[in-house]
PDB file of C-alpha atoms in Angstrom:
ATOM      1  CA  MET A  24      -9.039  -6.888   4.810  1.00  0.00           C
ATOM      2  CA  LEU A  25      -5.501  -8.709   4.431  1.00  0.00           C
ATOM      3  CA  LEU A  26      -4.779 -11.975   3.129  1.00  0.00           C
ATOM      4  CA  MET A  27      -1.468 -13.561   2.610  1.00  0.00           C
ATOM      5  CA  ALA A  28      -1.272 -16.300  -0.521  1.00  0.00           C
ATOM      6  CA  GLY A  29       1.412 -18.911  -0.767  1.00  0.00           C
ATOM      7  CA  SER A  30       3.117 -18.927  -3.426  1.00  0.00           C
ATOM      8  CA  GLN A  31       3.985 -22.337  -5.399  1.00  0.00           C
ATOM      9  CA  GLY A  32       4.549 -23.283  -8.756  1.00  0.00           C
ATOM     10  CA  VAL A  33       4.209 -19.909 -11.054  1.00  0.00           C
ATOM     11  CA  LEU A  34       5.340 -17.900  -8.154  1.00  0.00           C
ATOM     12  CA  ARG A  35       8.473 -20.445  -6.927  1.00  0.00           C
ATOM     13  CA  ALA A  36       9.715 -20.191 -10.895  1.00  0.00           C
ATOM     14  CA  LEU A  37       9.272 -16.628 -11.039  1.00  0.00           C
ATOM     15  CA  ALA A  38      10.967 -15.886  -8.150  1.00  0.00           C
ATOM     16  CA  VAL A  39      13.983 -18.409  -9.201  1.00  0.00           C
ATOM     17  CA  ALA A  40      14.034 -16.481 -12.747  1.00  0.00           C
ATOM     18  CA  LEU A  41      14.001 -13.244 -10.813  1.00  0.00           C
ATOM     19  CA  TYR A  42      17.039 -13.985  -7.974  1.00  0.00           C
ATOM     20  CA  GLY A  43      18.880 -15.815 -10.741  1.00  0.00           C
ATOM     21  CA  SER A  44      19.090 -12.847 -12.847  1.00  0.00           C
ATOM     22  CA  LEU A  45      20.732 -10.957 -10.128  1.00  0.00           C
ATOM     23  CA  ALA A  46      23.471 -13.801  -9.826  1.00  0.00           C
ATOM     24  CA  GLY A  47      26.826 -11.722  -9.979  1.00  0.00           C
ATOM     25  CA  ALA A  48      25.193  -8.448  -9.984  1.00  0.00           C
ATOM     26  CA  ILE A  49      25.894  -5.120  -7.943  1.00  0.00           C
ATOM     27  CA  TYR A  50      24.286  -4.929  -4.390  1.00  0.00           C
ATOM     28  CA  LEU A  51      21.930  -2.431  -3.972  1.00  0.00           C
ATOM     29  CA  PRO A  52      21.426  -1.648  -0.107  1.00  0.00           C
ATOM     30  CA  GLY A  53      17.461  -2.000   0.443  1.00  0.00           C
ATOM     31  CA  PHE A  54      17.122  -4.070  -1.851  1.00  0.00           C
ATOM     32  CA  ALA A  55      17.981  -7.642  -0.346  1.00  0.00           C
ATOM     33  CA  PRO A  56      16.073 -10.384  -0.064  1.00  0.00           C
ATOM     34  CA  LYS A  57      14.372 -10.655   3.559  1.00  0.00           C
ATOM     35  CA  GLU A  58      12.594 -13.458   4.949  1.00  0.00           C
ATOM     36  CA  TYR A  59      10.225 -13.219   7.639  1.00  0.00           C
ATOM     37  CA  ALA A  60       9.047 -14.758  10.658  1.00  0.00           C
ATOM     38  CA  LYS A  61       5.475 -16.200  11.375  1.00  0.00           C
ATOM     39  CA  GLU A  62       3.634 -13.252  12.983  1.00  0.00           C
ATOM     40  CA  GLU A  63       6.498 -10.822  12.168  1.00  0.00           C
ATOM     41  CA  LEU A  64       5.592  -6.965  11.601  1.00  0.00           C
ATOM     42  CA  VAL A  65       5.706  -6.207   8.259  1.00  0.00           C
ATOM     43  CA  ASP A  66       6.111  -2.219   6.858  1.00  0.00           C
ATOM     44  CA  LEU A  67       3.680  -0.656   4.518  1.00  0.00           C
ATOM     45  CA  LYS A  68       5.367   2.330   3.641  1.00  0.00           C
ATOM     46  CA  VAL A  69       4.167   4.967   1.553  1.00  0.00           C
ATOM     47  CA  ASN A  70       5.571   7.730  -1.236  1.00  0.00           C
ATOM     48  CA  LYS A  71       4.462  10.389  -2.946  1.00  0.00           C
ATOM     49  CA  LEU A  72       1.210  11.024  -4.802  1.00  0.00           C
ATOM     50  CA  LEU A  73       1.531  11.059  -8.516  1.00  0.00           C
ATOM     51  CA  SER A  74      -0.625  12.554 -11.137  1.00  0.00           C
ATOM     52  CA  VAL A  75      -0.170  12.036 -15.114  1.00  0.00           C
ATOM     53  CA  LYS A  76      -2.247  14.973 -15.555  1.00  0.00           C
ATOM     54  CA  THR A  77      -0.014  17.737 -13.956  1.00  0.00           C
ATOM     55  CA  GLN A  78       3.130  15.947 -13.257  1.00  0.00           C
ATOM     56  CA  LEU A  79       3.159  17.193 -10.299  1.00  0.00           C
ATOM     57  CA  PRO A  80       4.306  15.089  -6.882  1.00  0.00           C
ATOM     58  CA  TYR A  81       2.790  15.497  -3.178  1.00  0.00           C
ATOM     59  CA  SER A  82       3.812  14.177  -0.542  1.00  0.00           C
ATOM     60  CA  TYR A  83       0.796  11.245   0.647  1.00  0.00           C
ATOM     61  CA  TYR A  84       0.103  13.099   4.102  1.00  0.00           C
ATOM     62  CA  TYR A  85      -0.697  16.207   1.860  1.00  0.00           C
ATOM     63  CA  LEU A  86      -3.739  14.294   2.549  1.00  0.00           C
ATOM     64  CA  ALA A  87      -6.010  13.510   5.260  1.00  0.00           C
ATOM     65  CA  TYR A  88      -5.111  10.465   5.576  1.00  0.00           C
ATOM     66  CA  CYS A  89      -4.381   7.970   8.613  1.00  0.00           C
ATOM     67  CA  ARG A  90      -1.339   9.135  10.413  1.00  0.00           C
ATOM     68  CA  PRO A  91       1.064   6.865  12.167  1.00  0.00           C
ATOM     69  CA  HIS A  92       0.504   6.811  16.355  1.00  0.00           C
ATOM     70  CA  LYS A  93       4.375   7.941  16.756  1.00  0.00           C
ATOM     71  CA  GLY A  94       4.363  10.418  14.015  1.00  0.00           C
ATOM     72  CA  ILE A  95       5.602  10.637  10.901  1.00  0.00           C
ATOM     73  CA  LYS A  96       9.047   9.864   9.892  1.00  0.00           C
ATOM     74  CA  ASP A  97      10.881   9.522   6.421  1.00  0.00           C
ATOM     75  CA  SER A  98      11.937   6.096   5.138  1.00  0.00           C
ATOM     76  CA  ILE A  99      14.723   6.481   2.532  1.00  0.00           C
ATOM     77  CA  GLU A 100      16.445   3.274   2.004  1.00  0.00           C
ATOM     78  CA  ASN A 101      18.686   3.966  -0.544  1.00  0.00           C
ATOM     79  CA  LEU A 102      20.279   6.596  -3.062  1.00  0.00           C
ATOM     80  CA  GLY A 103      18.423   5.168  -6.022  1.00  0.00           C
ATOM     81  CA  GLU A 104      15.443   6.676  -4.448  1.00  0.00           C
ATOM     82  CA  THR A 105      16.395   9.704  -3.118  1.00  0.00           C
ATOM     83  CA  LEU A 106      17.690  10.264  -6.747  1.00  0.00           C
ATOM     84  CA  MET A 107      14.379   9.339  -8.002  1.00  0.00           C
ATOM     85  CA  GLY A 108      12.787  11.668  -6.129  1.00  0.00           C
ATOM     86  CA  ASP A 109      10.529   9.590  -3.419  1.00  0.00           C
ATOM     87  CA  MET A 110       8.727  10.826  -0.666  1.00  0.00           C
ATOM     88  CA  ILE A 111       8.846   7.576   1.172  1.00  0.00           C
ATOM     89  CA  GLN A 112       7.316   7.842   5.011  1.00  0.00           C
ATOM     90  CA  ASN A 113       6.113   5.329   7.461  1.00  0.00           C
ATOM     91  CA  SER A 114       2.222   4.414   7.905  1.00  0.00           C
ATOM     92  CA  PRO A 115       0.041   3.397  10.473  1.00  0.00           C
ATOM     93  CA  TYR A 116      -0.929  -0.013   8.883  1.00  0.00           C
ATOM     94  CA  GLU A 117       0.138  -2.853  10.946  1.00  0.00           C
ATOM     95  CA  ILE A 118       0.624  -6.152   8.901  1.00  0.00           C
ATOM     96  CA  LYS A 119       1.705  -9.825  10.374  1.00  0.00           C
ATOM     97  CA  MET A 120       3.222 -11.824   8.194  1.00  0.00           C
ATOM     98  CA  LEU A 121       1.018 -15.100   7.813  1.00  0.00           C
ATOM     99  CA  VAL A 122      -1.732 -13.489   9.499  1.00  0.00           C
ATOM    100  CA  ASN A 123      -5.235 -13.195   7.684  1.00  0.00           C
ATOM    101  CA  GLU A 124      -7.646 -10.180   9.248  1.00  0.00           C
ATOM    102  CA  ASN A 125     -10.756  -9.158   7.834  1.00  0.00           C
ATOM    103  CA  CYS A 126     -12.381  -5.465   8.245  1.00  0.00           C
ATOM    104  CA  LYS A 127      -9.748  -4.172  10.092  1.00  0.00           C
ATOM    105  CA  LYS A 128     -10.649  -0.715  10.902  1.00  0.00           C
ATOM    106  CA  LEU A 129      -7.531   1.780  11.195  1.00  0.00           C
ATOM    107  CA  CYS A 130      -8.663   5.053  12.029  1.00  0.00           C
ATOM    108  CA  THR A 131     -11.439   7.876  11.859  1.00  0.00           C
ATOM    109  CA  VAL A 132     -10.627  11.195  10.409  1.00  0.00           C
ATOM    110  CA  PRO A 133     -12.776  13.868  10.385  1.00  0.00           C
ATOM    111  CA  LEU A 134     -12.012  16.016   7.672  1.00  0.00           C
ATOM    112  CA  THR A 135     -12.663  20.118   7.073  1.00  0.00           C
ATOM    113  CA  GLY A 136     -13.785  21.550   4.136  1.00  0.00           C
ATOM    114  CA  GLU A 137     -10.278  22.583   3.254  1.00  0.00           C
ATOM    115  CA  ASP A 138      -9.796  18.350   3.792  1.00  0.00           C
ATOM    116  CA  LYS A 139     -12.302  17.604   1.238  1.00  0.00           C
ATOM    117  CA  ASP A 140     -11.612  20.436  -1.203  1.00  0.00           C
ATOM    118  CA  LYS A 141      -7.812  18.723  -1.416  1.00  0.00           C
ATOM    119  CA  PHE A 142      -9.181  15.299  -1.928  1.00  0.00           C
ATOM    120  CA  LYS A 143     -11.947  16.085  -4.746  1.00  0.00           C
ATOM    121  CA  SER A 144      -8.962  18.356  -6.742  1.00  0.00           C
ATOM    122  CA  MET A 145      -6.640  15.264  -6.257  1.00  0.00           C
ATOM    123  CA  ILE A 146      -9.986  12.945  -7.435  1.00  0.00           C
ATOM    124  CA  GLU A 147     -10.303  15.284 -10.360  1.00  0.00           C
ATOM    125  CA  ASP A 148      -6.559  15.402 -11.531  1.00  0.00           C
ATOM    126  CA  ASP A 149      -6.567  11.473 -11.460  1.00  0.00           C
ATOM    127  CA  TYR A 150      -3.430  11.086  -8.880  1.00  0.00           C
ATOM    128  CA  GLN A 151      -2.563   8.006  -7.584  1.00  0.00           C
ATOM    129  CA  VAL A 152      -1.819   6.545  -4.662  1.00  0.00           C
ATOM    130  CA  ASN A 153       1.951   4.583  -4.126  1.00  0.00           C
ATOM    131  CA  TRP A 154       2.372   1.608  -1.569  1.00  0.00           C
ATOM    132  CA  ILE A 155       5.473  -0.022  -0.792  1.00  0.00           C
ATOM    133  CA  VAL A 156       5.701  -3.245   1.096  1.00  0.00           C
ATOM    134  CA  ASP A 157       9.642  -4.762   1.305  1.00  0.00           C
ATOM    135  CA  ASN A 158      10.466  -2.490  -2.035  1.00  0.00           C
ATOM    136  CA  LEU A 159       7.518  -3.998  -3.478  1.00  0.00           C
ATOM    137  CA  PRO A 160       5.254  -1.718  -5.144  1.00  0.00           C
ATOM    138  CA  ALA A 161       1.614  -2.335  -4.417  1.00  0.00           C
ATOM    139  CA  ALA A 162      -0.420  -3.050  -7.689  1.00  0.00           C
ATOM    140  CA  THR A 163      -3.821  -3.058  -8.742  1.00  0.00           C
ATOM    141  CA  ARG A 164      -4.975  -5.321 -11.611  1.00  0.00           C
ATOM    142  CA  GLU A 165      -7.169  -2.166 -13.113  1.00  0.00           C
ATOM    143  CA  TRP A 166      -4.030   0.406 -13.271  1.00  0.00           C
ATOM    144  CA  GLY A 167      -0.833  -1.553 -12.371  1.00  0.00           C
ATOM    145  CA  ASP A 168       1.244  -0.249  -9.979  1.00  0.00           C
ATOM    146  CA  GLY A 169      -0.935   2.065  -7.067  1.00  0.00           C
ATOM    147  CA  PHE A 170      -4.501   2.648  -6.926  1.00  0.00           C
ATOM    148  CA  ARG A 171      -6.498   6.008  -7.512  1.00  0.00           C
ATOM    149  CA  VAL A 172      -7.247   8.486  -4.710  1.00  0.00           C
ATOM    150  CA  GLY A 173     -10.701   7.818  -5.955  1.00  0.00           C
ATOM    151  CA  THR A 174     -13.154   8.485  -8.710  1.00  0.00           C
ATOM    152  CA  PHE A 175     -15.610  10.665 -10.223  1.00  0.00           C
ATOM    153  CA  ASP A 176     -18.772   9.906 -11.245  1.00  0.00           C
ATOM    154  CA  GLN A 177     -21.866  12.004 -12.628  1.00  0.00           C
ATOM    155  CA  GLY A 178     -20.382  15.021 -10.838  1.00  0.00           C
ATOM    156  CA  LYS A 179     -20.184  12.926  -7.274  1.00  0.00           C
ATOM    157  CA  HIS A 180     -16.385  12.335  -5.800  1.00  0.00           C
ATOM    158  CA  TYR A 181     -15.885   8.874  -4.184  1.00  0.00           C
ATOM    159  CA  LEU A 182     -12.793   8.686  -2.047  1.00  0.00           C
ATOM    160  CA  HIS A 183     -11.142   5.313  -1.839  1.00  0.00           C
ATOM    161  CA  ASN A 184     -11.688   4.998   1.876  1.00  0.00           C
ATOM    162  CA  HIS A 185     -11.374   1.060   2.355  1.00  0.00           C
ATOM    163  CA  VAL A 186      -8.496  -1.411   1.063  1.00  0.00           C
ATOM    164  CA  SER A 187      -8.418  -4.724   0.815  1.00  0.00           C
ATOM    165  CA  LEU A 188      -4.242  -5.960   0.686  1.00  0.00           C
ATOM    166  CA  GLU A 189      -3.331  -9.210  -0.605  1.00  0.00           C
ATOM    167  CA  LEU A 190       0.632 -10.504  -0.053  1.00  0.00           C
ATOM    168  CA  SER A 191       1.911 -13.001  -2.156  1.00  0.00           C
ATOM    169  CA  TYR A 192       4.812 -14.978  -0.297  1.00  0.00           C
ATOM    170  CA  HIS A 193       7.300 -17.571  -1.164  1.00  0.00           C
ATOM    171  CA  GLN A 194       9.198 -19.972   1.175  1.00  0.00           C
ATOM    172  CA  ASP A 195      11.717 -22.354   0.054  1.00  0.00           C
ATOM    173  CA  PRO A 196      13.221 -24.136   3.526  1.00  0.00           C
ATOM    174  CA  ALA A 197      16.105 -25.896   1.378  1.00  0.00           C
ATOM    175  CA  LYS A 198      17.819 -22.773   1.181  1.00  0.00           C
ATOM    176  CA  TYR A 199      16.161 -20.098   4.270  1.00  0.00           C
ATOM    177  CA  GLU A 200      13.951 -19.976   6.487  1.00  0.00           C
ATOM    178  CA  GLY A 201      10.947 -18.261   6.897  1.00  0.00           C
ATOM    179  CA  TYR A 202       9.380 -16.329   3.954  1.00  0.00           C
ATOM    180  CA  ARG A 203       9.965 -14.094   1.440  1.00  0.00           C
ATOM    181  CA  ILE A 204       7.089 -11.818   0.137  1.00  0.00           C
ATOM    182  CA  VAL A 205       6.853 -11.690  -3.865  1.00  0.00           C
ATOM    183  CA  GLY A 206       4.048  -9.743  -4.956  1.00  0.00           C
ATOM    184  CA  VAL A 207       1.792  -7.113  -3.167  1.00  0.00           C
ATOM    185  CA  HIS A 208      -1.952  -6.405  -4.940  1.00  0.00           C
ATOM    186  CA  VAL A 209      -4.184  -3.790  -3.181  1.00  0.00           C
ATOM    187  CA  GLN A 210      -7.915  -3.420  -4.261  1.00  0.00           C
ATOM    188  CA  PRO A 211      -9.182  -0.152  -3.361  1.00  0.00           C
ATOM    189  CA  ASN A 212     -12.659   0.474  -2.552  1.00  0.00           C
ATOM    190  CA  SER A 213     -15.364   3.600  -1.612  1.00  0.00           C
ATOM    191  CA  VAL A 214     -17.711   2.463   0.808  1.00  0.00           C
ATOM    192  CA  LYS A 215     -20.312   3.383   3.834  1.00  0.00           C
ATOM    193  CA  HIS A 216     -18.884   1.396   6.614  1.00  0.00           C
ATOM    194  CA  SER A 217     -21.518   0.207   9.652  1.00  0.00           C
ATOM    195  CA  PRO A 218     -21.495   2.092  13.165  1.00  0.00           C
ATOM    196  CA  ASP A 219     -20.174  -1.050  14.267  1.00  0.00           C
ATOM    197  CA  LEU A 220     -16.778  -1.990  12.258  1.00  0.00           C
ATOM    198  CA  GLY A 221     -14.805  -1.285  14.955  1.00  0.00           C
ATOM    199  CA  SER A 222     -16.212  -3.800  17.365  1.00  0.00           C
ATOM    200  CA  GLY A 223     -15.708  -6.379  14.884  1.00  0.00           C
ATOM    201  CA  GLY A 224     -18.144  -5.379  12.546  1.00  0.00           C
ATOM    202  CA  CYS A 225     -18.586  -6.076   8.715  1.00  0.00           C
ATOM    203  CA  ASP A 226     -21.553  -4.960   6.989  1.00  0.00           C
ATOM    204  CA  ILE A 227     -20.024  -2.749   4.262  1.00  0.00           C
ATOM    205  CA  LYS A 228     -22.063  -1.238   1.761  1.00  0.00           C
ATOM    206  CA  ALA A 229     -21.141   1.021  -1.293  1.00  0.00           C
ATOM    207  CA  LEU A 230     -21.669   4.807  -1.187  1.00  0.00           C
TER     208      LEU A 230
END
């Protein structure tokens, strides 16, 4: 599910404070505010998988996640990302500004035994998925930036295979045209999808 939440009041004040604090600062390539037109494509990028338990980073596509149709490409945009050791790459997600979508199927991936073992190991080690939209980290209310690969409960592994994504935006016609993204919220879930999800069905049941 993808929702666009317009920013007024608090978000407007937040944007003014943020941009005001950057006045006179050094410009860093890749971090300039970007204005999006209605229905313009918004890139969702993926970063490395991290765990506070192991401290060992892995590429996002080390796990059997949906791949981009035209292949995986590195998407490092500035020196800071390189120095931080980021592994930023493209993703197959298609997001359009101001376009809300519900229950959109991304792909179906048959998992091998090796794929399942990797997911189980990552879940047990509390690995976290990190997404980036317009240089902003996708955050959850529970864990802050990023979200867990899955959960382990009563001897069973639950993979987060369904996400709800909400983008908050800011508009100021007096200063610029279009919309600026000011926040990215993601809510992961482990669900059993209805077989007709790909044809517009939305019968989702928890595992």
